[in-house]
XYZ file of C-alpha atoms in Angstrom:
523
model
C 96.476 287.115 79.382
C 92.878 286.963 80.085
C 89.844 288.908 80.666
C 89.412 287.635 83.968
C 85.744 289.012 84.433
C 84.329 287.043 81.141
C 86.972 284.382 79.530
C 90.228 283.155 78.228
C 91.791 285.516 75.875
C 93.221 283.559 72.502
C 94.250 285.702 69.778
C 92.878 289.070 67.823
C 91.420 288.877 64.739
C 91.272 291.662 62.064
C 88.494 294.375 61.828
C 87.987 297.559 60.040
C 88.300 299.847 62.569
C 91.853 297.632 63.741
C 91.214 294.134 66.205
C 88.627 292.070 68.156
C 89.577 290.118 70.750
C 88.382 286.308 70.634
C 88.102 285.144 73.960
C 86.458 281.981 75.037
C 84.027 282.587 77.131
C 84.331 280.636 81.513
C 80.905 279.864 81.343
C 81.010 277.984 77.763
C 84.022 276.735 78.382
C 82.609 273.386 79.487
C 81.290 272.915 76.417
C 84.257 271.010 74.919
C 86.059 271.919 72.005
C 88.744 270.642 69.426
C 92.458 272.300 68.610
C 92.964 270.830 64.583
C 95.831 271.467 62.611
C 98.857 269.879 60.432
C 101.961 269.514 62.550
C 104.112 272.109 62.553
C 100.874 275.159 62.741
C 101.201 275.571 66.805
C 98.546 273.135 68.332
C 100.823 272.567 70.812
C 100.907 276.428 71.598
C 98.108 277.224 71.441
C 97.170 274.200 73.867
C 100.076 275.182 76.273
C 98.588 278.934 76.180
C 94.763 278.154 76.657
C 96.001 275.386 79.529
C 98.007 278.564 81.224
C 94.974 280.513 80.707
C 92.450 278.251 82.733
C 94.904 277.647 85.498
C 95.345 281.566 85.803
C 91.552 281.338 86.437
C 91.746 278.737 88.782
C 90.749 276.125 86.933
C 93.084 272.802 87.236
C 94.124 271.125 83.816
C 94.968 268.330 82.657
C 96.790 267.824 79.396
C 99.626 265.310 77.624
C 102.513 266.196 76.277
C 103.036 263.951 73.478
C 106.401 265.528 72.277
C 107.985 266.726 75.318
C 107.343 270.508 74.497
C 104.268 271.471 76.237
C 106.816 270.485 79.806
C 107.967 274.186 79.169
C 104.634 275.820 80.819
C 106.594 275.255 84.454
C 108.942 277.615 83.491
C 108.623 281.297 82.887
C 109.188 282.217 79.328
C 112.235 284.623 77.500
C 109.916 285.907 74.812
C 112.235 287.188 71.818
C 111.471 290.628 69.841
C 109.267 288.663 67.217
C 106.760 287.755 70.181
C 106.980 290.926 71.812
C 105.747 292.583 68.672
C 103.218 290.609 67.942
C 102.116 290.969 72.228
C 102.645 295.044 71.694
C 100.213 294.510 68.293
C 97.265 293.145 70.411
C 97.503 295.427 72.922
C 99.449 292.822 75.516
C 101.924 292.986 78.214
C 103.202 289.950 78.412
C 104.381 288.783 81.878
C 106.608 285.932 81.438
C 105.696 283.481 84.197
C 105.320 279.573 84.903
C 102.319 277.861 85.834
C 102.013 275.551 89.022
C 102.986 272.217 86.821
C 103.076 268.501 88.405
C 104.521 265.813 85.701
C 103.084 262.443 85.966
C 103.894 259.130 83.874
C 102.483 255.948 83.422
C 106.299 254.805 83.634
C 107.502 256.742 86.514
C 110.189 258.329 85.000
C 109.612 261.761 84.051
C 106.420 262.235 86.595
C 105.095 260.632 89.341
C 103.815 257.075 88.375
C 99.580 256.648 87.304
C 98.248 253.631 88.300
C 94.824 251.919 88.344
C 93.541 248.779 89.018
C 92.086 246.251 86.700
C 89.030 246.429 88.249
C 88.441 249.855 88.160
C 89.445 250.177 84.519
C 86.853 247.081 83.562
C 86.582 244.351 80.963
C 85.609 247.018 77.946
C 88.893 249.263 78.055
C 91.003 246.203 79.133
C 90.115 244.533 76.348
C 90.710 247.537 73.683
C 94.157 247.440 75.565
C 95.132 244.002 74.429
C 93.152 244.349 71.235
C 90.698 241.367 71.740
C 88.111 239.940 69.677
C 84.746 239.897 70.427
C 85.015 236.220 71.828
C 88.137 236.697 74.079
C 86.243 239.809 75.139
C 83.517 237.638 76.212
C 85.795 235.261 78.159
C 87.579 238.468 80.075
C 83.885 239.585 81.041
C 83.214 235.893 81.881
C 86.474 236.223 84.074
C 85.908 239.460 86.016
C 82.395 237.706 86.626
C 83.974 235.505 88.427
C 86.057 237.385 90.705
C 83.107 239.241 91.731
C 81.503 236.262 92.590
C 84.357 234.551 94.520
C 85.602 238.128 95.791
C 88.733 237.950 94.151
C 90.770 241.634 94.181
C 92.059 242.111 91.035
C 94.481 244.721 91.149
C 97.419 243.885 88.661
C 98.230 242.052 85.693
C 99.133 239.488 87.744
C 96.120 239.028 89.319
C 94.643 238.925 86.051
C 96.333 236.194 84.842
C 96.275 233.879 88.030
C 92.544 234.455 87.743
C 92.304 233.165 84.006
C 94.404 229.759 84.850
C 91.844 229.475 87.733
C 89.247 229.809 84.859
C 90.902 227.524 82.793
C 91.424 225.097 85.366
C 87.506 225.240 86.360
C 86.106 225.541 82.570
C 84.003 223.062 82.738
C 81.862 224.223 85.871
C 81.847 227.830 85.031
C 80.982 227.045 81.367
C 77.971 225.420 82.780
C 76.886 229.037 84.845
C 78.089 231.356 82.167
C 78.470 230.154 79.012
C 81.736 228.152 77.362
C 84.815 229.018 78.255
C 87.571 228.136 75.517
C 90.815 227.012 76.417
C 92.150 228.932 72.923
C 91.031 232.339 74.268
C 92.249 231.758 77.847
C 95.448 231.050 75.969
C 95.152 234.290 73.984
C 94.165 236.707 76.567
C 97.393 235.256 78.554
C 99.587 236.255 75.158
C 98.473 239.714 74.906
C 98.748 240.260 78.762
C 102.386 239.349 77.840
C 102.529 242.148 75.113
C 101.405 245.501 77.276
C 103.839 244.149 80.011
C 106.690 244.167 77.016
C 105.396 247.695 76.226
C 104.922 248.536 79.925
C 101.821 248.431 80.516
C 102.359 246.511 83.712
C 103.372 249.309 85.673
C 99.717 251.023 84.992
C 98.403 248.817 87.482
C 98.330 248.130 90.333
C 98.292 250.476 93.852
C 98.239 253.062 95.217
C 95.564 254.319 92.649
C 95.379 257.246 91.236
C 92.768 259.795 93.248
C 91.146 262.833 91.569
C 91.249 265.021 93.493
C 94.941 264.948 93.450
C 94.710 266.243 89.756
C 91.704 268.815 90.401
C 93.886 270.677 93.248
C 93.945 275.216 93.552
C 97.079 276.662 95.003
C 97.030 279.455 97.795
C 97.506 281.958 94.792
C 94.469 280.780 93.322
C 95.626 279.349 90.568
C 94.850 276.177 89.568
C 97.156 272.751 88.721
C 97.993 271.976 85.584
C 98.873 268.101 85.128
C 101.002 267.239 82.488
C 101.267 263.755 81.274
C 104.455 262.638 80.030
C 103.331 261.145 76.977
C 106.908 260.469 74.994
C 107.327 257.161 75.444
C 103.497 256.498 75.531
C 102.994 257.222 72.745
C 104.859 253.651 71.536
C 101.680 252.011 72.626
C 98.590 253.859 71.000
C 96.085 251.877 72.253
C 96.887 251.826 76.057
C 97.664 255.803 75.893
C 94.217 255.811 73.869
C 92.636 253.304 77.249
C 93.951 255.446 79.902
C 92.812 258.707 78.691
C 89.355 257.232 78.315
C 89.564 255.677 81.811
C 90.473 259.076 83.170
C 87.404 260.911 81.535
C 84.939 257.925 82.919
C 86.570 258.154 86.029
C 86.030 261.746 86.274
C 82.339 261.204 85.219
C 81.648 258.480 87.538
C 82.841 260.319 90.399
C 81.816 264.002 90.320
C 78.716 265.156 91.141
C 76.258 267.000 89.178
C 76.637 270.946 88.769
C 75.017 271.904 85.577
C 76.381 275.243 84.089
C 79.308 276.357 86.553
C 80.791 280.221 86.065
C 83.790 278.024 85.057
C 84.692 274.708 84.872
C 85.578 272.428 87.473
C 88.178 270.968 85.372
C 89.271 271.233 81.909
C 90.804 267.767 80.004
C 92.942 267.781 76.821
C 93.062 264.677 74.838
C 95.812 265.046 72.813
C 96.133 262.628 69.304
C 92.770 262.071 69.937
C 92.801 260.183 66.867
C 94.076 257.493 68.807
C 91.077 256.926 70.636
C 87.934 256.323 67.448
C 91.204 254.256 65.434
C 90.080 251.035 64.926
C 87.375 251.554 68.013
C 84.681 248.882 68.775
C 81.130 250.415 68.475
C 80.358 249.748 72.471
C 83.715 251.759 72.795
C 82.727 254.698 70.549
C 80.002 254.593 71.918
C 81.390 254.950 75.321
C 83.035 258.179 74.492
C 79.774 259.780 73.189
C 77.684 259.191 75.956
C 80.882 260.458 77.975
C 81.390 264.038 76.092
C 77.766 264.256 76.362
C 76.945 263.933 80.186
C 80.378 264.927 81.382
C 79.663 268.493 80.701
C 77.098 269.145 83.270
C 79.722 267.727 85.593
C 81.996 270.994 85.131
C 84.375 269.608 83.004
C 85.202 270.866 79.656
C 87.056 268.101 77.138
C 89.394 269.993 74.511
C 90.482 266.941 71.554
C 93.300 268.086 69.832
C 94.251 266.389 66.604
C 95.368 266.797 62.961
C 91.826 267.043 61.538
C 88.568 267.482 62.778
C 87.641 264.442 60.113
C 89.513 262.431 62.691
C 86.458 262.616 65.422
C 83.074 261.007 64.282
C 80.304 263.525 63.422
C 78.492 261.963 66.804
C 81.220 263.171 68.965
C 81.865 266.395 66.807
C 78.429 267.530 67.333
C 79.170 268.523 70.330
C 82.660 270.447 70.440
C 81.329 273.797 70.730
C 84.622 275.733 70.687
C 86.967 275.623 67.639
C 90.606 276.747 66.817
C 91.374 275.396 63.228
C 95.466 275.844 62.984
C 96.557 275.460 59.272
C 95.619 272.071 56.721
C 97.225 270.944 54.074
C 94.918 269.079 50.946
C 97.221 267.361 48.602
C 95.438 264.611 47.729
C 91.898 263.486 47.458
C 91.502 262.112 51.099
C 93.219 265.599 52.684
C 90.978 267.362 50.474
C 87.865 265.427 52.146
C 89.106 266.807 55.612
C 89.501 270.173 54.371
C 85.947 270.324 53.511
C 84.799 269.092 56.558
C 86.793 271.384 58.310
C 85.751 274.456 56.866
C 81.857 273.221 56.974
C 82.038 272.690 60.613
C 82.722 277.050 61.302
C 79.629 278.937 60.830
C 81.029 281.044 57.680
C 82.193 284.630 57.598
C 81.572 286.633 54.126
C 84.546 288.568 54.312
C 86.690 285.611 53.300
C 86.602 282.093 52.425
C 86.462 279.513 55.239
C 88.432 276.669 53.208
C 90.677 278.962 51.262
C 91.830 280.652 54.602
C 92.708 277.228 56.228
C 95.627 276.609 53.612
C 96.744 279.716 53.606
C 97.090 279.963 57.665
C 100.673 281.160 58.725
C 102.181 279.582 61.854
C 100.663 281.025 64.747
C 97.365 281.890 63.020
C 94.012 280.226 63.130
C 90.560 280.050 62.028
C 88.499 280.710 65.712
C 85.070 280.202 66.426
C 83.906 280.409 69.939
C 80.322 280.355 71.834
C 78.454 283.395 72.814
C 76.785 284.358 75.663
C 73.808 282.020 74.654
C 75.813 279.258 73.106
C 75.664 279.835 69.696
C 78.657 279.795 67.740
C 80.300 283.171 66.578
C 81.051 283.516 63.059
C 84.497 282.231 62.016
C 87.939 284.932 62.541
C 91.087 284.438 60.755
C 92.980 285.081 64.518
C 96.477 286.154 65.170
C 96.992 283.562 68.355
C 98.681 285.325 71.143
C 102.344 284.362 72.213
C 102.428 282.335 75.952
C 104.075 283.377 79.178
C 105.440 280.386 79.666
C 108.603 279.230 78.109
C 108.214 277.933 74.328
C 110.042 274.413 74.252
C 110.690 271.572 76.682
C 112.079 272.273 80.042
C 115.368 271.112 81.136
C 115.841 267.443 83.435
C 117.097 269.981 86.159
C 113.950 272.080 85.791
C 111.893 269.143 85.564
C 113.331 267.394 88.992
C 113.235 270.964 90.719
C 109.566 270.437 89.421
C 108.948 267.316 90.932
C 111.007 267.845 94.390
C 107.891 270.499 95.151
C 105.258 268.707 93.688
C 102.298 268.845 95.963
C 102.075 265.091 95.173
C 105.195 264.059 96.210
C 105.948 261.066 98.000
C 102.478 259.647 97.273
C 102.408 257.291 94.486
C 105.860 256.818 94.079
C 106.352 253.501 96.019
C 104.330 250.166 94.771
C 102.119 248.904 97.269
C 101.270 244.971 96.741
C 98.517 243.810 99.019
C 96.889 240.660 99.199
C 94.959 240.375 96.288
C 93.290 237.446 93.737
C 96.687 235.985 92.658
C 98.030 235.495 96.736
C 94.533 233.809 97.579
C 94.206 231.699 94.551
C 97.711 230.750 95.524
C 97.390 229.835 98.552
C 93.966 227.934 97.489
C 96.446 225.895 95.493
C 98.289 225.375 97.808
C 95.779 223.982 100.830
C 94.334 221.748 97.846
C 97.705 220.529 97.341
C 98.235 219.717 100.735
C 94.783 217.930 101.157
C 95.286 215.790 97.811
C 99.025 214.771 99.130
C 96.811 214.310 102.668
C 94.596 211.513 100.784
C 97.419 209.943 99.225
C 99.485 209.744 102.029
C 96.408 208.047 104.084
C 95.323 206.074 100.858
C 98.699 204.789 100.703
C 99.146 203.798 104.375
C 95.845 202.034 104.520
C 96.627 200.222 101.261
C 99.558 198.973 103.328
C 97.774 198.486 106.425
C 95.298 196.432 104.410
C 98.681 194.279 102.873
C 100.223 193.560 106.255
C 96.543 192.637 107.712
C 96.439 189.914 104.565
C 100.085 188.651 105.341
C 98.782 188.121 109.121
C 96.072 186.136 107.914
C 97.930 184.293 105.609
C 100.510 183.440 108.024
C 97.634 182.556 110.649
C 96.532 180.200 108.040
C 99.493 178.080 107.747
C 100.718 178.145 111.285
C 96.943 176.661 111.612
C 97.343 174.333 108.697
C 100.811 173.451 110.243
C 99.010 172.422 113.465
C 96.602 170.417 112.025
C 98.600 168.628 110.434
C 100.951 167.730 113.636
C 97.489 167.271 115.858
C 96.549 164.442 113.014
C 100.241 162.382 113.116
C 100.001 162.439 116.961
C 96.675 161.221 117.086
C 97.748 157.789 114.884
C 98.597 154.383 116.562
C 102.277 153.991 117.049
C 103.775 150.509 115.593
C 106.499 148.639 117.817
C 109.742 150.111 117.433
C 112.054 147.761 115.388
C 115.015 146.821 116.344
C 118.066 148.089 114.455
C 119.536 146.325 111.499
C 122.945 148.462 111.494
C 125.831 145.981 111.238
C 129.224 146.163 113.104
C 132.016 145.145 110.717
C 133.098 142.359 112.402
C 129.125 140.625 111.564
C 130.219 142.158 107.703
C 132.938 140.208 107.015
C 131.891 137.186 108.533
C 129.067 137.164 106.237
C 131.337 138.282 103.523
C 133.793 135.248 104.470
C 130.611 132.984 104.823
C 129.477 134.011 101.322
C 132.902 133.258 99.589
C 133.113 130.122 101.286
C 129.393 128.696 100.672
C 129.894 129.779 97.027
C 133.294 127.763 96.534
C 131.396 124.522 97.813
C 128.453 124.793 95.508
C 130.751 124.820 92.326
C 133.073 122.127 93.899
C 129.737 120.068 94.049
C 128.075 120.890 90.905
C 131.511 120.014 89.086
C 131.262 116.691 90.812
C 128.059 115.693 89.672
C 128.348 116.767 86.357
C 131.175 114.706 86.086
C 129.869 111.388 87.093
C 127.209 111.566 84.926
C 129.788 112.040 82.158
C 131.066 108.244 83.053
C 128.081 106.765 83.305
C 126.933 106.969 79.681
């Protein structure tokens, strides 16, 4: 498969005295590189045989596998006559063989679960994860601020979005150390948190974290691991595939040290649909990448974007993909026609045939290769035959997949969730003490307020028990009169009267009638 003394063998192309090999030189190959090509042309073959290639070197690999096919590299291959011929053509034996594979997924289903925290991946990729604006992006800087300065952990979406209520709760004093904090983008931040855990997203983070060196590992054989991302379902949410890819590269810069121009390269990275990554991309993002590509290189590790067109990648990030396999375009209308061009002006042209002509008329298996030399200059283009894989051609089986994973290296790992206490347990319990103390106050507010009432009622029944006194004091200091004695009749004294009455009142008229009448006779 290779020329283990100078690089990774890829194809042959034509000459008049038969074939020339086009091998990509070890010691270039950290000077990134791009696989372009309509679907259909063998990108994904051509990725699955230069990923077999490095890890026969012992180089580790990482690559995704964005329709399932590139999972048959763990199994040795059954090449048919058509691939044997075209092997016996080039002057190859082909030894059908797997390479030492370990599946992972952001999911956990088809690989052993990636996860990072929100920390680590940062306010910039978080926010190009749930698509914020430039003013929500502000308020999730604003809000990782924050738990910095209060020491918050902030390990999973859940964290995250305890720590914006306690932002939103607090606007007003933070607003006045960092600038205004808007309840409408606390509100939308919380909505598209909501979104990537509806796409899935939620299992991304969290612990135990992903470490490195569990991708960048060298078997006793001396071959190195190639990781394969399973990127099937993934691919249903662009932007977070898109994120963690990015995350990965600036982990890997952040972390390794610096090594220059290694023999080989510590590591080499394929971004597959690396469109996904400049669609739509803020400038600080873009930006991002660049500086990335640029610097990661002289930390061993080669990047390898692989997408329909090279038009896809800005001319910044272009610039510096040294090593090119052009797989077959089609240019049926005016934008397609664009991409061609800039295809074929990216090669450094060959006479004997013409560079945009050749791309349409590319077979399957054939591409337009351009490789550095010895002193980093691009060869002249090659219309290349690409040679057939040892590894199987097509997905592998779930049985060969699990048999995969039961003797992964990695095993046992990061399969279990680890939840430790983290922002949204403390700001919890911080809840809860200041719930405790405000129920505190209004249980002692309330018992002195009826302390304070029953120390009134005392007074006011102090009062009138004095008044009362006072009162009696000033009726027992009068003089008494003589006590009288009592008028109550017995009824013997009542009907005398009563007789006494009747009797004085029957003489009276007896009288009167008498007098009246003698004065009668007298006149």
């Amino acid at each position: 498969m290779t020329d283990a003394a100078h690089g990774l063998f890829l194809g042959q192309s034509p000459t008049e005295g038969g074939g020339q090999a086009e091998i990509l030189l070890w010691n270039r190959a950290n000077r990134h590189g791009v696989v372009a090509g309509a679907t259909g042309t063998g990108k994904t073959v051509t990725l699955q045989i230069m990923a077999q290639g490095f890890s026969d070197a012992g180089v580790p690999v990482f690559c995704a596998d964005v329709k399932g096919d590139l999972s048959g590299i763990c199994v040795p291959g059954a090449p048919n006559e058509k691939l044997l011929a075209r092997a016996a053509g080039m002057g190859l034996t082909l030894t059908p063989r797997a390479a030492p594979t370990v599946f992972w997924d952001l999911y956990g289903e088809k690989g052993h679960p990636i996860r990072t925290t929100v920390s680590e991946i940062g306010p910039l990729l978080l926010g190009r994860m749930l698509n914020l604006n430039d003013v929500q992006e502000g308020v999730l800087s604003v809000v990782f601020h924050v738990a910095d300065k209060e020491g918050l952990l902030l390990l999973d979406l859940d964290d995250l979005r305890a720590l914006l209520a306690h932002v939103g709760e607090n606007a007003e004093r933070i607003g006045r150390e960092v600038g205004h904090v808007a309840p409408a983008s606390i509100a939308a931040i919380q909505r598209s948190i909501l979104q990537l855990e509806q796409q899935g997203g939620k299992a991304f983070f969290g612990e135990p974290a992903l470490r490195l060196e569990d991708m960048m590992r060298t078997g006793l054989d001396g071959r190195g691991q190639v990781n394969v991302l399973d990127a099937t379902k993934l691919m249903g949410s662009p932007r977070l595939y898109a994120a963690f890819l990015l995350w990965l590269l600036s982990e890997l810069f952040e972390q390794l040290p610096e090594i220059g121009d290694p023999d080989k390269p510590r590591l080499v990275f394929f971004f597959d649909e690396a469109h996904l990554l400049f669609t739509d991309a803020p400038a600080a993002l873009r930006e991002k990448v660049e500086q990335v590509v640029r610097l990661i290189r002289s930390k061993g590790v080669g990047v390898y974007f692989v997408t329909q067109n090279p038009a896809d990648i800005p001319d910044t990030v272009l610039a510096q993909l040294g090593n090119r396999i052009q797989h077959a375009l089609r240019a049926y209308t005016p934008t397609e026609q664009r991409g061609l061009k800039a295809a074929s002006n990216s090669f450094r042209a060959n006479p004997a045939f013409d560079t945009a002509g050749a791309i349409q008329s590319l077979g399957v298996g054939e591409a337009l290769v351009s490789t550095l030399d010895e002193k980093g200059a691009p060869h002249v283009v090659a219309r290349t035959m690409i040679r057939p894989p040892d590894s199987r051609l097509g997905p592998a089986t779930e049985a060969e997949r699990a048999a995969v994973m039961a003797a992964s290296p990695v095993r046992g790992l990061y399969d279990v969730a680890v939840d430790r206490e983290s922002a949204e347990e403390v700001l919890t319990a911080r809840r809860g003490e200041a719930d405790q103390a405000a129920a505190g106050a209004k249980l002692i507010a309330a018992r002195t307020k009826a302390e304070a009432a029953t120390a009134k009622e005392a007074e006011k029944a102090a009062a009138a028990r004095a008044k009362e006194q006072a009162r009696l004091d000033r009726e027992a200091a009068r003089p008494r009169a003589p006590a009288r004695r009592s008028t109550r009749e017995t009824p013997i004294e009542a009907a005398t009267k009563s007789v006494l009455r009747t009797a004085g009142s029957t003489i009276t008229r007896e009288l009167l009638r008498g007098l009246l009448g003698g004065l009668k006779r007298r006149r």
